[in-house]
Amino acid sequence: MGLRRPEECTSSHNTDGGAIHSLVQYTHLTGMSLIETMGYTGDAFRLIIDRESVEVGSYSFFDWKLRHSKALECLGFTTRTTGNQTNIAPTPEELEEGLQFVQESIDRGIPALGWDLFMPEWGVIYGYDDEKRVLQCRDMGGDGELPYEKLGRGEVTELYVLAIAGSRPLRKTDMLANGLRVGIAHALEPYAELDRGSHRNGLAAYDAWIEAFTNRSADPFGNSVMTMKAADAREFAALFLELIANQWEESAPHDAHLREKAFEAAVHYRNLAERLAELRDMFPFPSGGSPNEEGTANYTIRLLQEAKSAEAAGVGSLQQMLECLETKVSQP
């Protein structure tokens, strides 16, 4: 059993956002762009950094079930998951449960989101063959067949699969409000799952990043991965806000004010994206350059301070956009 090959799951370095975009193409939201998906889910506004070394796993250091379910909820979907973030290979029974879970989703006509299919990133499982005992999968590491027994037994031996379980149509006004709420909360509120560790999210992530550079303890490879992913996410944030500013349909007086605030937010996030793009170029993946060299580290700290200021200003504009939407909803 196989579905059409997903086209977009490798178009963002933030691969869970790319995989989610692929999934929704098989639903009533087919045709939604990757820019829209990244914005409406809030994924374009995510940032998590380890303050000790900017370690490579920072990008995935969050509660996957909670955050992915919330992202899809922003679009009107409910989800189901199987597996856990344990770094422990699934038992034979857990593997069979995972395979059945994937097959049921594909039989309903929607691929499943999977982790560590061909590499430790998120991708899409879009077909299966019981005779050959293989899954058809696509992620940043490839597009091809994955033996049944390799599901959850890849590089990091972790089984995690998510499927869309149901949906209810939402207006774009509601999706925008949902995405803004997620983005604002991420920027300002510490993730509960990061409470006791060295990772920080949102605006506090910039302080964590600065701390690692101040201590000259940034891991070249991990930092190169995080600058690449952060620059990618904020480029999508800028593009999404520019889209709202230029194309949002005005049906009420509040919509003109919304577009005005979206334009202001877009300016801040474009400024932010440029700072992060400069960092990405300074620390190219995978070599990572020399992040702990004195002059480089000092200049990086300055860029990160400017990036944090731009993001803080951008979050203020996002809050004003949300106020516009909530005012519109409250009007008779």
Coordinates of N, CA and C in Angstrom, one line a residue, residues 1-2 99-100 102-103 125-138 143-151:
M1 N 0.9 -1.2 0.0 CA 0.0 0.0 0.0 C 0.9 1.2 0.0
G2 N 0.6 2.2 -0.9 CA 1.5 3.4 -1.0 C 0.7 4.6 -1.4
L99 N 4.3 -0.5 13.7 CA 4.0 -0.9 12.3 C 2.5 -0.8 12.0
Q100 N 1.7 -1.4 12.9 CA 0.3 -1.4 12.7 C -0.2 0.0 12.7
V102 N 1.4 2.8 11.8 CA 1.7 3.4 10.5 C 0.8 2.9 9.4
Q103 N 0.6 1.6 9.3 CA -0.2 1.0 8.3 C -1.7 1.5 8.3
I125 N 6.5 8.7 6.5 CA 6.3 7.3 6.1 C 5.0 7.3 5.3
Y126 N 5.1 7.0 4.0 CA 4.0 7.1 3.1 C 3.6 5.8 2.3
G127 N 4.2 4.7 2.7 CA 3.8 3.5 2.1 C 4.4 2.2 2.8
Y128 N 3.8 1.1 2.5 CA 4.3 -0.1 3.1 C 4.1 -1.3 2.2
D129 N 4.9 -2.4 2.3 CA 4.8 -3.6 1.5 C 4.9 -4.8 2.5
D130 N 3.9 -5.4 2.8 CA 3.9 -6.6 3.7 C 4.7 -7.7 3.2
E131 N 4.7 -7.9 1.8 CA 5.4 -9.1 1.3 C 6.9 -8.8 1.4
K132 N 7.4 -7.6 1.1 CA 8.8 -7.3 1.2 C 9.2 -6.9 2.6
R133 N 8.2 -6.6 3.5 CA 8.4 -6.1 4.8 C 9.2 -4.8 4.8
V134 N 8.8 -3.8 4.1 CA 9.5 -2.6 4.0 C 8.5 -1.4 4.1
L135 N 8.9 -0.3 4.6 CA 8.1 0.9 4.6 C 8.8 1.9 3.5
Q136 N 7.9 2.7 2.9 CA 8.4 3.7 2.0 C 8.5 5.0 2.8
C137 N 9.7 5.6 2.9 CA 9.9 6.7 3.7 C 10.7 7.8 3.0
R138 N 10.6 9.0 3.5 CA 11.4 10.1 3.0 C 11.8 11.0 4.2
D143 N 15.2 8.9 0.4 CA 13.8 8.5 0.0 C 13.9 7.1 -0.5
G144 N 13.3 6.2 0.2 CA 13.4 4.8 -0.2 C 12.7 3.8 0.8
E145 N 13.2 2.6 0.8 CA 12.6 1.6 1.6 C 13.4 1.4 2.9
L146 N 12.6 1.3 3.9 CA 13.1 1.0 5.3 C 12.6 -0.3 5.8
P147 N 13.4 -1.3 6.0 CA 12.9 -2.6 6.5 C 12.1 -2.4 7.8
Y148 N 11.1 -3.2 7.9 CA 10.2 -3.1 9.1 C 11.0 -3.1 10.4
E149 N 12.0 -4.0 10.5 CA 12.7 -4.2 11.7 C 13.6 -3.0 12.1
K150 N 13.7 -2.0 11.2 CA 14.6 -0.8 11.4 C 13.8 0.3 12.0
L151 N 12.4 0.2 12.0 CA 11.6 1.3 12.5 C 11.9 1.5 14.0

